[in-house]
PDB file of C-alpha atoms in Angstrom:
ATOM      1  CA  LYS A   1     238.996  24.155 190.541  1.00 69.00           C
ATOM      2  CA  ALA A   2     241.089  26.424 192.745  1.00 81.00           C
ATOM      3  CA  GLY A   3     239.269  28.828 195.013  1.00 93.00           C
ATOM      4  CA  VAL A   4     239.726  32.542 195.511  1.00 96.00           C
ATOM      5  CA  THR A   5     243.246  33.390 196.569  1.00 97.00           C
ATOM      6  CA  GLN A   6     244.356  36.503 198.393  1.00 97.00           C
ATOM      7  CA  THR A   7     247.856  37.741 199.027  1.00 97.00           C
ATOM      8  CA  PRO A   8     249.360  38.482 201.373  1.00 97.00           C
ATOM      9  CA  ARG A   9     247.477  36.749 204.181  1.00 96.00           C
ATOM     10  CA  TYR A  10     248.904  39.007 206.882  1.00 97.00           C
ATOM     11  CA  LEU A  11     250.280  42.510 206.730  1.00 96.00           C
ATOM     12  CA  ILE A  12     251.562  44.973 209.307  1.00 98.00           C
ATOM     13  CA  LYS A  13     251.889  48.629 208.382  1.00 97.00           C
ATOM     14  CA  THR A  14     252.304  51.914 210.204  1.00 97.00           C
ATOM     15  CA  ARG A  15     250.063  54.944 210.053  1.00 97.00           C
ATOM     16  CA  GLY A  16     250.527  57.058 206.958  1.00 97.00           C
ATOM     17  CA  GLN A  17     251.794  54.222 204.801  1.00 98.00           C
ATOM     18  CA  GLN A  18     249.921  52.758 201.884  1.00 98.00           C
ATOM     19  CA  VAL A  19     249.134  49.135 201.127  1.00 98.00           C
ATOM     20  CA  THR A  20     248.089  47.044 198.146  1.00 98.00           C
ATOM     21  CA  LEU A  21     246.156  43.817 198.504  1.00 98.00           C
ATOM     22  CA  SER A  22     245.714  41.287 195.725  1.00 98.00           C
ATOM     23  CA  CYS A  23     242.913  38.907 194.820  1.00 98.00           C
ATOM     24  CA  SER A  24     242.748  36.176 192.194  1.00 98.00           C
ATOM     25  CA  PRO A  25     239.194  35.000 191.495  1.00 96.00           C
ATOM     26  CA  ILE A  26     238.056  31.508 190.654  1.00 95.00           C
ATOM     27  CA  SER A  27     238.953  30.647 187.081  1.00 94.00           C
ATOM     28  CA  GLY A  28     236.217  31.882 184.752  1.00 91.00           C
ATOM     29  CA  HIS A  29     234.731  34.317 187.262  1.00 92.00           C
ATOM     30  CA  ARG A  30     234.647  37.868 186.001  1.00 92.00           C
ATOM     31  CA  SER A  31     233.235  39.736 188.979  1.00 93.00           C
ATOM     32  CA  VAL A  32     235.278  40.605 192.063  1.00 95.00           C
ATOM     33  CA  SER A  33     233.983  42.324 195.180  1.00 95.00           C
ATOM     34  CA  TRP A  34     235.850  43.536 198.249  1.00 97.00           C
ATOM     35  CA  TYR A  35     234.618  43.694 201.834  1.00 97.00           C
ATOM     36  CA  GLN A  36     236.068  44.992 205.078  1.00 98.00           C
ATOM     37  CA  GLN A  37     235.400  43.066 208.279  1.00 97.00           C
ATOM     38  CA  THR A  38     235.937  44.639 211.699  1.00 96.00           C
ATOM     39  CA  PRO A  39     234.588  43.686 215.144  1.00 92.00           C
ATOM     40  CA  GLY A  40     232.796  47.005 215.472  1.00 89.00           C
ATOM     41  CA  GLN A  41     231.322  47.529 212.009  1.00 93.00           C
ATOM     42  CA  GLY A  42     230.990  43.946 210.847  1.00 94.00           C
ATOM     43  CA  LEU A  43     231.154  43.165 207.153  1.00 96.00           C
ATOM     44  CA  GLN A  44     230.995  46.208 204.907  1.00 96.00           C
ATOM     45  CA  PHE A  45     231.041  46.368 201.125  1.00 95.00           C
ATOM     46  CA  LEU A  46     233.910  48.293 199.565  1.00 96.00           C
ATOM     47  CA  PHE A  47     233.512  47.917 195.806  1.00 92.00           C
ATOM     48  CA  GLU A  48     232.631  45.567 192.964  1.00 93.00           C
ATOM     49  CA  TYR A  49     234.442  45.168 189.653  1.00 93.00           C
ATOM     50  CA  PHE A  50     233.304  43.454 186.500  1.00 92.00           C
ATOM     51  CA  SER A  51     235.234  43.394 183.245  1.00 91.00           C
ATOM     52  CA  GLU A  52     237.740  45.932 184.580  1.00 93.00           C
ATOM     53  CA  THR A  53     234.984  48.431 185.435  1.00 93.00           C
ATOM     54  CA  GLN A  54     233.866  49.461 188.896  1.00 92.00           C
ATOM     55  CA  ARG A  55     230.141  48.762 189.048  1.00 90.00           C
ATOM     56  CA  ASN A  56     229.376  49.619 192.611  1.00 89.00           C
ATOM     57  CA  LYS A  57     231.076  51.377 195.504  1.00 91.00           C
ATOM     58  CA  GLY A  58     230.439  51.400 199.222  1.00 92.00           C
ATOM     59  CA  ASN A  59     230.644  54.302 201.660  1.00 93.00           C
ATOM     60  CA  PHE A  60     234.368  54.471 202.173  1.00 96.00           C
ATOM     61  CA  PRO A  61     236.694  57.462 201.796  1.00 96.00           C
ATOM     62  CA  GLY A  62     238.669  58.022 198.630  1.00 95.00           C
ATOM     63  CA  ARG A  63     241.758  56.570 200.313  1.00 97.00           C
ATOM     64  CA  PHE A  64     240.299  53.200 199.402  1.00 98.00           C
ATOM     65  CA  SER A  65     240.615  52.376 195.726  1.00 97.00           C
ATOM     66  CA  GLY A  66     240.696  49.336 193.540  1.00 97.00           C
ATOM     67  CA  ARG A  67     241.128  48.069 190.058  1.00 97.00           C
ATOM     68  CA  GLN A  68     240.631  44.950 188.010  1.00 97.00           C
ATOM     69  CA  PHE A  69     242.882  43.603 185.306  1.00 97.00           C
ATOM     70  CA  SER A  70     242.000  41.922 182.027  1.00 96.00           C
ATOM     71  CA  ASN A  71     242.568  38.485 183.596  1.00 94.00           C
ATOM     72  CA  SER A  72     239.961  39.394 186.275  1.00 95.00           C
ATOM     73  CA  ARG A  73     242.546  39.618 189.042  1.00 97.00           C
ATOM     74  CA  SER A  74     241.904  42.563 191.310  1.00 98.00           C
ATOM     75  CA  GLU A  75     243.869  44.780 193.639  1.00 98.00           C
ATOM     76  CA  MET A  76     242.750  47.191 196.287  1.00 98.00           C
ATOM     77  CA  ASN A  77     244.849  50.019 197.615  1.00 98.00           C
ATOM     78  CA  VAL A  78     244.572  51.955 200.832  1.00 98.00           C
ATOM     79  CA  SER A  79     246.601  55.125 201.074  1.00 96.00           C
ATOM     80  CA  THR A  80     247.533  57.147 204.161  1.00 97.00           C
ATOM     81  CA  LEU A  81     246.682  54.311 206.503  1.00 97.00           C
ATOM     82  CA  GLU A  82     244.851  55.032 209.754  1.00 97.00           C
ATOM     83  CA  LEU A  83     244.592  52.866 212.861  1.00 97.00           C
ATOM     84  CA  GLY A  84     240.936  52.282 212.055  1.00 96.00           C
ATOM     85  CA  ASP A  85     241.858  50.590 208.784  1.00 97.00           C
ATOM     86  CA  SER A  86     243.003  47.536 210.733  1.00 97.00           C
ATOM     87  CA  ALA A  87     240.653  44.821 209.550  1.00 97.00           C
ATOM     88  CA  LEU A  88     240.225  41.595 207.654  1.00 97.00           C
ATOM     89  CA  TYR A  89     239.832  42.419 203.971  1.00 98.00           C
ATOM     90  CA  LEU A  90     237.862  39.820 202.077  1.00 97.00           C
ATOM     91  CA  CYS A  91     237.659  39.356 198.355  1.00 96.00           C
ATOM     92  CA  ALA A  92     234.791  37.501 196.713  1.00 95.00           C
ATOM     93  CA  SER A  93     234.341  36.359 193.144  1.00 94.00           C
ATOM     94  CA  SER A  94     231.255  35.449 191.160  1.00 91.00           C
ATOM     95  CA  LEU A  95     230.626  34.260 187.666  1.00 88.00           C
ATOM     96  CA  LEU A  96     228.679  37.325 186.623  1.00 80.00           C
ATOM     97  CA  ALA A  97     227.965  40.739 188.060  1.00 74.00           C
ATOM     98  CA  GLY A  98     224.954  41.471 190.185  1.00 69.00           C
ATOM     99  CA  GLY A  99     223.170  39.475 192.822  1.00 55.00           C
ATOM    100  CA  ASN A 100     224.539  36.026 192.364  1.00 72.00           C
ATOM    101  CA  GLU A 101     226.380  33.881 194.835  1.00 85.00           C
ATOM    102  CA  GLN A 102     229.829  35.030 195.764  1.00 91.00           C
ATOM    103  CA  PHE A 103     232.745  32.846 196.750  1.00 93.00           C
ATOM    104  CA  PHE A 104     235.083  34.286 199.320  1.00 95.00           C
ATOM    105  CA  GLY A 105     238.825  34.065 199.736  1.00 96.00           C
ATOM    106  CA  PRO A 106     240.548  33.577 203.101  1.00 96.00           C
ATOM    107  CA  GLY A 107     241.158  37.300 203.515  1.00 96.00           C
ATOM    108  CA  THR A 108     244.114  39.544 204.236  1.00 97.00           C
ATOM    109  CA  ARG A 109     244.550  40.559 207.862  1.00 97.00           C
ATOM    110  CA  LEU A 110     245.850  44.142 207.922  1.00 98.00           C
ATOM    111  CA  THR A 111     247.194  45.585 211.140  1.00 98.00           C
ATOM    112  CA  VAL A 112     248.011  49.291 211.264  1.00 98.00           C
ATOM    113  CA  LEU A 113     250.315  50.377 214.097  1.00 97.00           C
TER     114      LEU A 113
ATOM    115  CA  ALA B   1     217.382  50.437 201.270  1.00 77.00           C
ATOM    116  CA  GLN B   2     218.104  46.824 202.054  1.00 83.00           C
ATOM    117  CA  SER B   3     219.058  45.687 205.525  1.00 88.00           C
ATOM    118  CA  VAL B   4     219.492  42.516 207.546  1.00 93.00           C
ATOM    119  CA  THR B   5     218.914  41.907 211.238  1.00 96.00           C
ATOM    120  CA  GLN B   6     220.179  38.807 212.987  1.00 97.00           C
ATOM    121  CA  LEU B   7     218.541  38.230 216.332  1.00 94.00           C
ATOM    122  CA  GLY B   8     221.029  37.115 218.948  1.00 92.00           C
ATOM    123  CA  SER B   9     224.745  37.748 218.650  1.00 94.00           C
ATOM    124  CA  HIS B  10     225.467  34.534 220.568  1.00 97.00           C
ATOM    125  CA  VAL B  11     223.547  31.270 220.518  1.00 97.00           C
ATOM    126  CA  SER B  12     224.529  28.225 222.546  1.00 97.00           C
ATOM    127  CA  VAL B  13     223.108  24.735 222.000  1.00 97.00           C
ATOM    128  CA  SER B  14     223.954  21.244 223.178  1.00 97.00           C
ATOM    129  CA  GLU B  15     225.321  18.689 220.769  1.00 97.00           C
ATOM    130  CA  GLY B  16     222.412  16.927 219.107  1.00 97.00           C
ATOM    131  CA  ALA B  17     219.959  19.765 219.763  1.00 98.00           C
ATOM    132  CA  LEU B  18     218.133  21.860 217.188  1.00 98.00           C
ATOM    133  CA  VAL B  19     219.993  24.851 215.795  1.00 98.00           C
ATOM    134  CA  LEU B  20     217.881  27.935 214.993  1.00 98.00           C
ATOM    135  CA  LEU B  21     219.555  31.150 213.873  1.00 98.00           C
ATOM    136  CA  ARG B  22     217.229  34.023 213.110  1.00 97.00           C
ATOM    137  CA  CYS B  23     217.446  36.467 210.222  1.00 97.00           C
ATOM    138  CA  ASN B  24     215.005  39.176 209.178  1.00 96.00           C
ATOM    139  CA  TYR B  25     215.525  41.296 206.095  1.00 92.00           C
ATOM    140  CA  SER B  26     214.218  44.492 204.638  1.00 88.00           C
ATOM    141  CA  SER B  27     214.050  44.899 200.896  1.00 79.00           C
ATOM    142  CA  SER B  28     211.848  46.817 198.503  1.00 73.00           C
ATOM    143  CA  VAL B  29     212.505  44.325 195.736  1.00 72.00           C
ATOM    144  CA  PRO B  30     212.503  40.541 195.644  1.00 74.00           C
ATOM    145  CA  PRO B  31     215.750  39.745 197.377  1.00 81.00           C
ATOM    146  CA  TYR B  32     218.457  37.198 196.994  1.00 88.00           C
ATOM    147  CA  LEU B  33     219.219  35.829 200.464  1.00 91.00           C
ATOM    148  CA  PHE B  34     222.270  33.962 201.667  1.00 94.00           C
ATOM    149  CA  TRP B  35     223.691  32.304 204.745  1.00 97.00           C
ATOM    150  CA  TYR B  36     227.446  32.166 205.146  1.00 97.00           C
ATOM    151  CA  VAL B  37     229.579  30.511 207.830  1.00 97.00           C
ATOM    152  CA  GLN B  38     232.963  31.731 209.013  1.00 97.00           C
ATOM    153  CA  TYR B  39     235.394  29.609 210.989  1.00 94.00           C
ATOM    154  CA  PRO B  40     238.195  31.321 212.936  1.00 89.00           C
ATOM    155  CA  ASN B  41     240.844  32.913 210.747  1.00 84.00           C
ATOM    156  CA  GLN B  42     239.053  31.932 207.568  1.00 88.00           C
ATOM    157  CA  GLY B  43     236.924  33.552 204.907  1.00 92.00           C
ATOM    158  CA  LEU B  44     233.209  33.055 204.423  1.00 95.00           C
ATOM    159  CA  GLN B  45     231.769  29.812 203.120  1.00 95.00           C
ATOM    160  CA  LEU B  46     228.373  29.783 201.446  1.00 94.00           C
ATOM    161  CA  LEU B  47     225.907  27.516 203.270  1.00 96.00           C
ATOM    162  CA  LEU B  48     222.839  28.137 201.126  1.00 94.00           C
ATOM    163  CA  LYS B  49     221.062  30.721 199.006  1.00 92.00           C
ATOM    164  CA  TYR B  50     217.503  31.751 198.134  1.00 90.00           C
ATOM    165  CA  THR B  51     216.951  33.133 194.642  1.00 82.00           C
ATOM    166  CA  SER B  52     213.137  33.049 194.279  1.00 76.00           C
ATOM    167  CA  ALA B  53     212.789  29.374 193.485  1.00 73.00           C
ATOM    168  CA  ALA B  54     211.700  27.010 196.284  1.00 81.00           C
ATOM    169  CA  THR B  55     211.013  28.728 199.604  1.00 87.00           C
ATOM    170  CA  LEU B  56     212.648  25.908 201.569  1.00 93.00           C
ATOM    171  CA  VAL B  57     216.312  25.875 200.715  1.00 94.00           C
ATOM    172  CA  LYS B  58     218.657  23.063 201.578  1.00 95.00           C
ATOM    173  CA  GLY B  59     222.329  23.743 201.992  1.00 95.00           C
ATOM    174  CA  ILE B  60     225.524  22.033 202.943  1.00 95.00           C
ATOM    175  CA  ASN B  61     226.284  20.259 206.228  1.00 94.00           C
ATOM    176  CA  GLY B  62     222.598  19.539 206.924  1.00 96.00           C
ATOM    177  CA  PHE B  63     221.503  23.185 207.161  1.00 97.00           C
ATOM    178  CA  GLU B  64     218.335  24.537 205.637  1.00 97.00           C
ATOM    179  CA  ALA B  65     216.452  27.823 205.621  1.00 97.00           C
ATOM    180  CA  GLU B  66     212.893  28.839 204.845  1.00 94.00           C
ATOM    181  CA  PHE B  67     212.017  32.063 203.056  1.00 92.00           C
ATOM    182  CA  LYS B  68     208.861  33.591 204.526  1.00 92.00           C
ATOM    183  CA  LYS B  69     207.871  36.699 202.646  1.00 88.00           C
ATOM    184  CA  SER B  70     205.016  37.584 205.006  1.00 89.00           C
ATOM    185  CA  GLU B  71     207.418  37.601 207.944  1.00 92.00           C
ATOM    186  CA  THR B  72     210.417  38.934 205.938  1.00 92.00           C
ATOM    187  CA  SER B  73     212.424  36.150 207.528  1.00 94.00           C
ATOM    188  CA  PHE B  74     215.023  33.665 206.402  1.00 95.00           C
ATOM    189  CA  HIS B  75     215.878  31.631 209.512  1.00 97.00           C
ATOM    190  CA  LEU B  76     218.595  28.995 209.408  1.00 98.00           C
ATOM    191  CA  THR B  77     218.003  25.596 211.010  1.00 98.00           C
ATOM    192  CA  LYS B  78     219.734  22.290 211.528  1.00 98.00           C
ATOM    193  CA  PRO B  79     217.951  19.393 213.267  1.00 97.00           C
ATOM    194  CA  SER B  80     220.952  18.144 215.217  1.00 97.00           C
ATOM    195  CA  ALA B  81     223.984  20.251 216.146  1.00 97.00           C
ATOM    196  CA  HIS B  82     227.476  18.876 215.846  1.00 97.00           C
ATOM    197  CA  MET B  83     230.580  20.176 217.589  1.00 96.00           C
ATOM    198  CA  SER B  84     232.013  21.129 214.203  1.00 96.00           C
ATOM    199  CA  ASP B  85     229.117  23.563 213.666  1.00 97.00           C
ATOM    200  CA  ALA B  86     230.626  25.995 216.164  1.00 97.00           C
ATOM    201  CA  ALA B  87     231.391  29.103 214.102  1.00 97.00           C
ATOM    202  CA  GLU B  88     230.018  32.513 213.212  1.00 97.00           C
ATOM    203  CA  TYR B  89     227.066  32.672 210.865  1.00 98.00           C
ATOM    204  CA  PHE B  90     226.104  35.579 208.661  1.00 98.00           C
ATOM    205  CA  CYS B  91     222.866  36.270 206.854  1.00 96.00           C
ATOM    206  CA  ALA B  92     223.124  38.494 203.765  1.00 94.00           C
ATOM    207  CA  VAL B  93     220.836  40.097 201.203  1.00 90.00           C
ATOM    208  CA  SER B  94     221.453  41.424 197.716  1.00 85.00           C
ATOM    209  CA  GLY B  95     219.472  42.352 194.658  1.00 71.00           C
ATOM    210  CA  GLY B  96     217.640  45.207 193.009  1.00 63.00           C
ATOM    211  CA  ASN B  97     219.682  48.276 192.270  1.00 64.00           C
ATOM    212  CA  GLN B  98     222.337  47.140 194.732  1.00 65.00           C
ATOM    213  CA  GLY B  99     223.679  44.793 192.109  1.00 68.00           C
ATOM    214  CA  GLY B 100     226.142  42.309 193.488  1.00 74.00           C
ATOM    215  CA  LYS B 101     226.614  44.168 196.755  1.00 86.00           C
ATOM    216  CA  LEU B 102     225.988  41.903 199.727  1.00 91.00           C
ATOM    217  CA  ILE B 103     224.544  43.508 202.832  1.00 91.00           C
ATOM    218  CA  PHE B 104     225.346  41.441 205.897  1.00 95.00           C
ATOM    219  CA  GLY B 105     223.794  41.081 209.290  1.00 96.00           C
ATOM    220  CA  GLN B 106     225.988  41.494 212.352  1.00 96.00           C
ATOM    221  CA  GLY B 107     226.532  37.776 212.668  1.00 97.00           C
ATOM    222  CA  THR B 108     225.588  35.128 215.209  1.00 97.00           C
ATOM    223  CA  GLU B 109     228.244  33.151 217.014  1.00 97.00           C
ATOM    224  CA  LEU B 110     227.121  29.578 217.543  1.00 97.00           C
ATOM    225  CA  SER B 111     228.583  27.580 220.417  1.00 97.00           C
ATOM    226  CA  VAL B 112     227.970  23.838 220.719  1.00 97.00           C
ATOM    227  CA  LYS B 113     228.283  22.237 224.151  1.00 96.00           C
ATOM    228  CA  PRO B 114     229.202  18.561 224.481  1.00 94.00           C
TER     229      PRO B 114
END
């Protein structure tokens, strides 16, 4: 069974631009969560989607948004990019929502110049 | 609120020596606890999980962890370190009204000396 895939793997943007990251969960998994990883803040939860509905949201500004499609694939969008948004963005999928083990993708490395 | 503290941002052991990575958690509800490993330029791989069954949990690659409620700890151990164990390790907690949200510790970088 294929794992979680994320595209693109690397991305370079400039301040003020917007970016969309994509995540395809493991087949049959209906829950997708997103995390931001930076050297200073570590791993921080962004949001969780299940059956196209956002179930949980972390403490990030409204510039960070996401959505989930009927096939469970998910996208996250960051608008008006700032230098501090440079990070590894990780997507994780799980079979069901809430508290169960999550399987992570390889991440998208975003660099904002 | 739930939180995780990993003691020691860097741990260095010799090949063949015991690996002990410490994790303490704070949770007002019975937690789910996890250990993940991250190799350079990769995502997180689940090593093991505690979900209120056996308190001693065995994972992949010879790792195990023991849930001690009285000490609010979930330390990760491996009897004999291998060079390939060098990586960053993260302890995480979820559960209660946090749903599927994982709260991670700051991570411990494990170095293995030949």
